[in-house]
Amino acid sequence: MSQSTPDTNIDVASLVEDVNLARIGQYVLVILFIGFFLAPLETGIMTALKTNEAVARTIPLAPPTGEGFTWGNLQFALEQLSGAFFNSLFMAIPATIGSVLFGSMAAYGLTMVRWRGQMAFLILFLVGIFLPYQAVLVPLARFWNNIFPLASMLAPTFETLPYLQDYHSNLVPLIITHIAYGIPICTILFRSYYQSLPSSLVEAAKIDGASVSKIYRRIVLPISKPMFGVVFIYQFTQIYNEFLFAFTLITGSDTPEAVVTLILPAVGASTSGIDFGIRMSAAFLAAIPTLIIYVAFAEQFAKGLRTGGG
Amino acid sequence: MAHLALEHVTKVFEDGEDEIVAVDDVSVEIRDGEFLVLVGPSGCGKSTTLRMIAGLETITDGEIRLGETVLNDVRTQDRDIAMVFQSYALYPHLTARRNMSFGLEESTDLADTDIDERVTEVASMMGISDLLDRKPGQLSGGQQQRVALGRAIVRDPEVFLMDEPLSNLDAKLRAEMRTELQQLQEQLGVTTVYVTHDQTEAMTMADRIAVMNDGRLQQVGPPLELYHAPENLFVAEFIGEPSMNFLSGRREGSSFVTDRIEYPFTETIADAVGDAEDVILGVRPEDVEILAAGDGSDPAREFEMTATVVEPMGNENVVHLEFPGETTGTEDLVAITEGLREIEENESVTVHLPEETIHVFDTATGEALHTRQLELDAQALRL
Amino acid sequence: MGAINIENLTKRFGETTAVDDLSLDIADSEFLVLVGPSGCGKSTTLRCLAGLETPTAGDIYIAGDHMNYRVPQNRDIAMVFQDYALYPHMTVRANMRFGLEEEEGYTKAEREARVEEIAETLGISELLDRKPDELSGGQQQRVALGRAIVRDPEVFLMDEPLSNLDAKLRAEMRTELQQLQHRFDVTTVYVTHNQTEAMTMSDRVAVMNDGRLQQVGPPLELYHAPENRFVAGFIGEPMMNFVEGRNEGDRFVGTYVEYPFDATIRDAVDGADDVVLGVRPEDVAVDTADGVDESDLGDYEFVMHVSVIEPHGDQNVVHLNHPGDTSESDLLHALTGGTDIFEQGSEVVVTIDPSHVHVFDGESGDALHNRRIGPEAEVTNV
């Protein structure tokens, strides 16, 4: 509703009634909470912009002044991370698209198409969500390294591709792993959205003569755009920030194909101790891609939440 | 050609251990070009029946035939039918034009230009030519309704199926669309099965009405036949607004007797009732006569009653009547009088129940023993 | 006690004016129905009364007290919503008690007793321990009413409370609601878009359109003496027939029909150019045209043909067209008795008695002349 213009002669009595101790108390509490949540963020930004000497000298919350201010931390962190950024995005974007797309297809098949044995498949998907990462790490590493060494099979091909080096092929097993692990949760999220759609839409398309796959492509897929926004943001954040699979399948922070989450712990660490300014700068830089995704999909995200899917 | 036949069609839903019989042995034939309305209260199985014709539900038992083809095992996509849904089920991401052309693209090999021509032609027939480039979200309820109808018509199917298509419209628009839909169907001559819970729609639009209750077919016939010659209590009560009045009592000799009144049967009625014991007397509100004082000529069938509530409708008044001494708070009879006839609330009136307007039902079975006498011949009832 | 005065109420949302300078006095214990098509401002008016919207201008008084700046809970009103708005996690008892708990001056036992008493009057005593989703639509409706009644407010506000019920139940609840209102004798403002509810339940009807009040009066006054074309068309089902044409002094001339004016009508319409003839469907008499010669027809008789006949059982709606008219729309609708049946496509003689005719101004829509009613019928009082 838009704002209504109030009358000019204001009833003072009822205004006074509104201003009381309870209301003042409420505002004080709100301000305290805002401070509590924003303080760490502020500390981080300030530290990122301070020289090492200023970090030691001033309290964390204080802004950098004069000599203490520097862009150097950010520059250094960016240099350290630039390769890792490429690796992370090269891995996270296909993995996200893959898991979201397959999840949506699976959900369509499990919700809007009727067939025998549906329930058993659904349970299988549910089990997939609850399978702990730690339990599969060793078999996973064995599988990709010894049984089916996809990375080394692809390496020669990758070398010939523009922008890529042979070592990038090491990311492919990671992509496939993330897709496989992402499908169950994506399926469940899409399923709840598809259940809320009127079944008459699919029935109308059926009567219009469309086949099961046509109905998905031409009706269901376009309609679930808002839900794609939600699941895409969620899944991208998950995969981009994931550490355990990356650590298992890509050996360490010193390899050229290492992703951001692997590099991050090493940035700013040296024999002389931890450089907090660099560490903070790197952390903020690493967060930027997820922020961009949020902003890009914000409208779809809000729509998706409104339609009650997520 | 498009003669649609349902033979002993049964649908059983399994709900865990329980079996729910939604449609129970329904047989009905729908002639080519006929407008059949399936009507009944919610949960009576009418929508399930329609969905079986569409192929959206499987048939547990029995057979559905379209012309010579048995439809039971034909996929929905391959049946030559079009359906209009209660919620319209327009594709929200497509324009009205694309909504209408979708079915033709999927089910025929027509060239794009031919499809476009058909859509344009049907749109102008439906008066929605200017709306073709809008999406459903930008259309009013009535306009969406027209697009949904257009989508069905453009396919030129053998059979139209309609599932309460007017129930989301407001009263005035619904009355308009009723006539329009009926004229459209007549013009196109396509066999139509129309499901509704609204008896007014059934009465005004149908060539024949099939009344269902509890999964069973109650009666099939032209509207006025159902109105004037209902075969059982359910049909008598369901068809007609306000409902038929019912008085429960006993037959004693050749009279109908309750705690309050005694109503003598004529010879014809007495013969028809035979030796049934517990019977129900039925009379339509418009047949209940409220007499001016001293105007009676049939004292045995006249009763003193009190008007408890008078509802003015303008063109008529609905008068709720109670027998004196009643304290139950529920009315005994409802009468309809002319709009300008004034009756005060709590006024005492004389009520006449004319012998020729009386229906008699068997209390135990609900079967009609006698239905009102009409001067009209059966042909007139078919309109 | 619970009289309501609305003075020059205006409510704007941004650029759109939802309610435009509405003034209305509602007497204590009156049942007033606010009726109009959707978007006419009737619900906004009700929400202003309830305190859920702030008026842009104008004043609202309930029982003589100025209400504009009072929050809803201090207005001593109870509201029944279209979707009932029952609290789904509470039993019926708790739902009904909830409003009382906010009110001071009751002991716990008194609250219980009050809930039981009201439940008894509404016939929902056995439902008190159920949750809303275990109730049918009609039962939920009753609980919603009970929740309103239990607080014993000065004013009931009802926002389309019957529109979610099916036709038979709605007709029943209509009568019941009316009787309840009589029994509790509380001023009631009832909003609906359904003219049948307005006609049958109200002491007075207020018709709104486009944010403006069109007419206020007892139901039959609106039916027989509408002040303008909107009210005439909105009240009555099937709706009044309108035929557009010109005033040529002694007669009405339309595209297909000419209708002579008698002295009374002539005086009333004097000076108007474009006029609209109005006649209720039940006042259009239809007879078979068998053996009738066109030259035998009187001034008020016309030959027409039947385009559609809609049987309702107790009556038939006959759609009539002039033989020369090829357009899709019908010229007239007539109501005939249930057993007066005319063949579709047949020719009939239509008679319109001059005492049944309304005339409206073609431009302003104002009624220039309303139908005459014999002295034996006092239409303003039912």
PDB file of C-alpha atoms in Angstrom, chain B residues 156-268:
ATOM      1  CA  ASP B 156     -11.378 -28.021 -33.132  1.00  0.00           C
ATOM      2  CA  PRO B 157     -11.651 -31.229 -31.102  1.00  0.00           C
ATOM      3  CA  GLU B 158     -14.255 -33.991 -31.188  1.00  0.00           C
ATOM      4  CA  VAL B 159     -15.252 -33.322 -27.590  1.00  0.00           C
ATOM      5  CA  PHE B 160     -15.119 -30.338 -25.226  1.00  0.00           C
ATOM      6  CA  LEU B 161     -14.689 -31.093 -21.553  1.00  0.00           C
ATOM      7  CA  MET B 162     -15.369 -28.263 -19.130  1.00  0.00           C
ATOM      8  CA  ASP B 163     -14.656 -28.427 -15.424  1.00  0.00           C
ATOM      9  CA  GLU B 164     -16.596 -25.682 -13.618  1.00  0.00           C
ATOM     10  CA  PRO B 165     -15.291 -23.073 -16.037  1.00  0.00           C
ATOM     11  CA  LEU B 166     -17.491 -20.250 -14.729  1.00  0.00           C
ATOM     12  CA  SER B 167     -17.103 -20.693 -11.002  1.00  0.00           C
ATOM     13  CA  ASN B 168     -14.359 -18.092 -10.603  1.00  0.00           C
ATOM     14  CA  LEU B 169     -16.408 -15.312 -12.193  1.00  0.00           C
ATOM     15  CA  ASP B 170     -18.714 -12.900 -10.396  1.00  0.00           C
ATOM     16  CA  ALA B 171     -22.476 -13.328 -10.644  1.00  0.00           C
ATOM     17  CA  LYS B 172     -23.237 -10.884 -13.478  1.00  0.00           C
ATOM     18  CA  LEU B 173     -20.352 -12.044 -15.632  1.00  0.00           C
ATOM     19  CA  ARG B 174     -21.274 -15.662 -14.971  1.00  0.00           C
ATOM     20  CA  ALA B 175     -24.832 -15.096 -16.180  1.00  0.00           C
ATOM     21  CA  GLU B 176     -23.479 -13.450 -19.341  1.00  0.00           C
ATOM     22  CA  MET B 177     -20.924 -16.153 -20.033  1.00  0.00           C
ATOM     23  CA  ARG B 178     -23.585 -18.806 -19.490  1.00  0.00           C
ATOM     24  CA  THR B 179     -25.588 -17.600 -22.469  1.00  0.00           C
ATOM     25  CA  GLU B 180     -22.495 -16.950 -24.521  1.00  0.00           C
ATOM     26  CA  LEU B 181     -21.048 -20.385 -23.903  1.00  0.00           C
ATOM     27  CA  GLN B 182     -24.337 -22.007 -24.765  1.00  0.00           C
ATOM     28  CA  GLN B 183     -24.638 -20.098 -28.044  1.00  0.00           C
ATOM     29  CA  LEU B 184     -21.027 -20.879 -28.875  1.00  0.00           C
ATOM     30  CA  GLN B 185     -21.545 -24.571 -28.327  1.00  0.00           C
ATOM     31  CA  GLU B 186     -24.646 -24.552 -30.496  1.00  0.00           C
ATOM     32  CA  GLN B 187     -22.799 -22.710 -33.233  1.00  0.00           C
ATOM     33  CA  LEU B 188     -19.803 -25.065 -33.180  1.00  0.00           C
ATOM     34  CA  GLY B 189     -21.903 -28.192 -32.704  1.00  0.00           C
ATOM     35  CA  VAL B 190     -19.205 -29.929 -30.692  1.00  0.00           C
ATOM     36  CA  THR B 191     -20.190 -32.624 -28.207  1.00  0.00           C
ATOM     37  CA  THR B 192     -19.670 -31.099 -24.757  1.00  0.00           C
ATOM     38  CA  VAL B 193     -19.497 -32.501 -21.256  1.00  0.00           C
ATOM     39  CA  TYR B 194     -19.740 -29.747 -18.668  1.00  0.00           C
ATOM     40  CA  VAL B 195     -19.178 -30.327 -14.959  1.00  0.00           C
ATOM     41  CA  THR B 196     -20.616 -27.983 -12.340  1.00  0.00           C
ATOM     42  CA  HIS B 197     -22.018 -27.969  -8.825  1.00  0.00           C
ATOM     43  CA  ASP B 198     -24.266 -25.055  -9.701  1.00  0.00           C
ATOM     44  CA  GLN B 199     -27.761 -26.216 -10.563  1.00  0.00           C
ATOM     45  CA  THR B 200     -28.599 -22.900 -12.242  1.00  0.00           C
ATOM     46  CA  GLU B 201     -25.834 -23.468 -14.791  1.00  0.00           C
ATOM     47  CA  ALA B 202     -27.082 -26.989 -15.311  1.00  0.00           C
ATOM     48  CA  MET B 203     -30.686 -25.903 -15.854  1.00  0.00           C
ATOM     49  CA  THR B 204     -29.988 -23.001 -18.148  1.00  0.00           C
ATOM     50  CA  MET B 205     -27.271 -24.438 -20.363  1.00  0.00           C
ATOM     51  CA  ALA B 206     -27.856 -28.148 -20.748  1.00  0.00           C
ATOM     52  CA  ASP B 207     -29.544 -30.153 -23.460  1.00  0.00           C
ATOM     53  CA  ARG B 208     -29.611 -32.908 -20.873  1.00  0.00           C
ATOM     54  CA  ILE B 209     -28.509 -32.986 -17.248  1.00  0.00           C
ATOM     55  CA  ALA B 210     -26.950 -35.958 -15.461  1.00  0.00           C
ATOM     56  CA  VAL B 211     -27.269 -35.619 -11.685  1.00  0.00           C
ATOM     57  CA  MET B 212     -24.697 -37.499  -9.622  1.00  0.00           C
ATOM     58  CA  ASN B 213     -24.456 -38.157  -5.908  1.00  0.00           C
ATOM     59  CA  ASP B 214     -22.040 -40.367  -3.984  1.00  0.00           C
ATOM     60  CA  GLY B 215     -20.484 -41.658  -7.195  1.00  0.00           C
ATOM     61  CA  ARG B 216     -23.801 -42.861  -8.591  1.00  0.00           C
ATOM     62  CA  LEU B 217     -25.849 -41.492 -11.428  1.00  0.00           C
ATOM     63  CA  GLN B 218     -29.219 -40.358 -10.039  1.00  0.00           C
ATOM     64  CA  GLN B 219     -31.123 -39.266 -13.118  1.00  0.00           C
ATOM     65  CA  VAL B 220     -30.440 -38.151 -16.678  1.00  0.00           C
ATOM     66  CA  GLY B 221     -32.856 -35.985 -18.599  1.00  0.00           C
ATOM     67  CA  PRO B 222     -33.714 -32.574 -20.026  1.00  0.00           C
ATOM     68  CA  PRO B 223     -33.639 -29.772 -17.420  1.00  0.00           C
ATOM     69  CA  LEU B 224     -37.368 -29.329 -17.014  1.00  0.00           C
ATOM     70  CA  GLU B 225     -37.961 -33.045 -16.759  1.00  0.00           C
ATOM     71  CA  LEU B 226     -35.620 -33.147 -13.782  1.00  0.00           C
ATOM     72  CA  TYR B 227     -37.303 -30.101 -12.316  1.00  0.00           C
ATOM     73  CA  HIS B 228     -40.879 -31.272 -12.654  1.00  0.00           C
ATOM     74  CA  ALA B 229     -40.487 -35.039 -12.568  1.00  0.00           C
ATOM     75  CA  PRO B 230     -37.550 -35.862 -10.282  1.00  0.00           C
ATOM     76  CA  GLU B 231     -37.084 -39.592  -9.785  1.00  0.00           C
ATOM     77  CA  ASN B 232     -35.930 -39.325  -6.189  1.00  0.00           C
ATOM     78  CA  LEU B 233     -35.555 -37.037  -3.186  1.00  0.00           C
ATOM     79  CA  PHE B 234     -31.971 -36.145  -3.996  1.00  0.00           C
ATOM     80  CA  VAL B 235     -32.740 -34.837  -7.476  1.00  0.00           C
ATOM     81  CA  ALA B 236     -35.855 -33.039  -6.201  1.00  0.00           C
ATOM     82  CA  GLU B 237     -33.813 -31.247  -3.560  1.00  0.00           C
ATOM     83  CA  PHE B 238     -30.745 -30.561  -5.651  1.00  0.00           C
ATOM     84  CA  ILE B 239     -32.495 -29.074  -8.676  1.00  0.00           C
ATOM     85  CA  GLY B 240     -34.297 -25.798  -8.055  1.00  0.00           C
ATOM     86  CA  GLU B 241     -33.377 -22.713  -6.062  1.00  0.00           C
ATOM     87  CA  PRO B 242     -34.716 -22.193  -3.420  1.00  0.00           C
ATOM     88  CA  SER B 243     -34.989 -25.933  -2.771  1.00  0.00           C
ATOM     89  CA  MET B 244     -38.206 -27.891  -2.871  1.00  0.00           C
ATOM     90  CA  ASN B 245     -40.027 -28.001   0.491  1.00  0.00           C
ATOM     91  CA  PHE B 246     -40.225 -31.376   2.180  1.00  0.00           C
ATOM     92  CA  LEU B 247     -42.599 -32.419   4.960  1.00  0.00           C
ATOM     93  CA  SER B 248     -41.994 -35.835   6.549  1.00  0.00           C
ATOM     94  CA  GLY B 249     -44.935 -37.819   7.799  1.00  0.00           C
ATOM     95  CA  ARG B 250     -47.015 -40.952   7.402  1.00  0.00           C
ATOM     96  CA  ARG B 251     -49.678 -42.124   5.045  1.00  0.00           C
ATOM     97  CA  GLU B 252     -52.867 -42.854   6.960  1.00  0.00           C
ATOM     98  CA  GLY B 253     -55.656 -44.101   4.748  1.00  0.00           C
ATOM     99  CA  SER B 254     -55.559 -41.753   1.790  1.00  0.00           C
ATOM    100  CA  SER B 255     -54.159 -38.820   3.716  1.00  0.00           C
ATOM    101  CA  PHE B 256     -50.735 -37.525   4.549  1.00  0.00           C
ATOM    102  CA  VAL B 257     -50.345 -36.936   8.301  1.00  0.00           C
ATOM    103  CA  THR B 258     -47.696 -35.169  10.386  1.00  0.00           C
ATOM    104  CA  ASP B 259     -47.786 -33.859  13.968  1.00  0.00           C
ATOM    105  CA  ARG B 260     -49.103 -30.578  12.644  1.00  0.00           C
ATOM    106  CA  ILE B 261     -51.222 -31.215   9.605  1.00  0.00           C
ATOM    107  CA  GLU B 262     -53.369 -33.664   7.757  1.00  0.00           C
ATOM    108  CA  TYR B 263     -53.360 -33.422   3.966  1.00  0.00           C
ATOM    109  CA  PRO B 264     -55.838 -35.447   1.913  1.00  0.00           C
ATOM    110  CA  PHE B 265     -54.530 -37.167  -1.236  1.00  0.00           C
ATOM    111  CA  THR B 266     -56.525 -37.161  -4.423  1.00  0.00           C
ATOM    112  CA  GLU B 267     -57.416 -40.514  -5.898  1.00  0.00           C
ATOM    113  CA  THR B 268     -54.573 -40.416  -8.421  1.00  0.00           C
TER     114      THR B 268
END
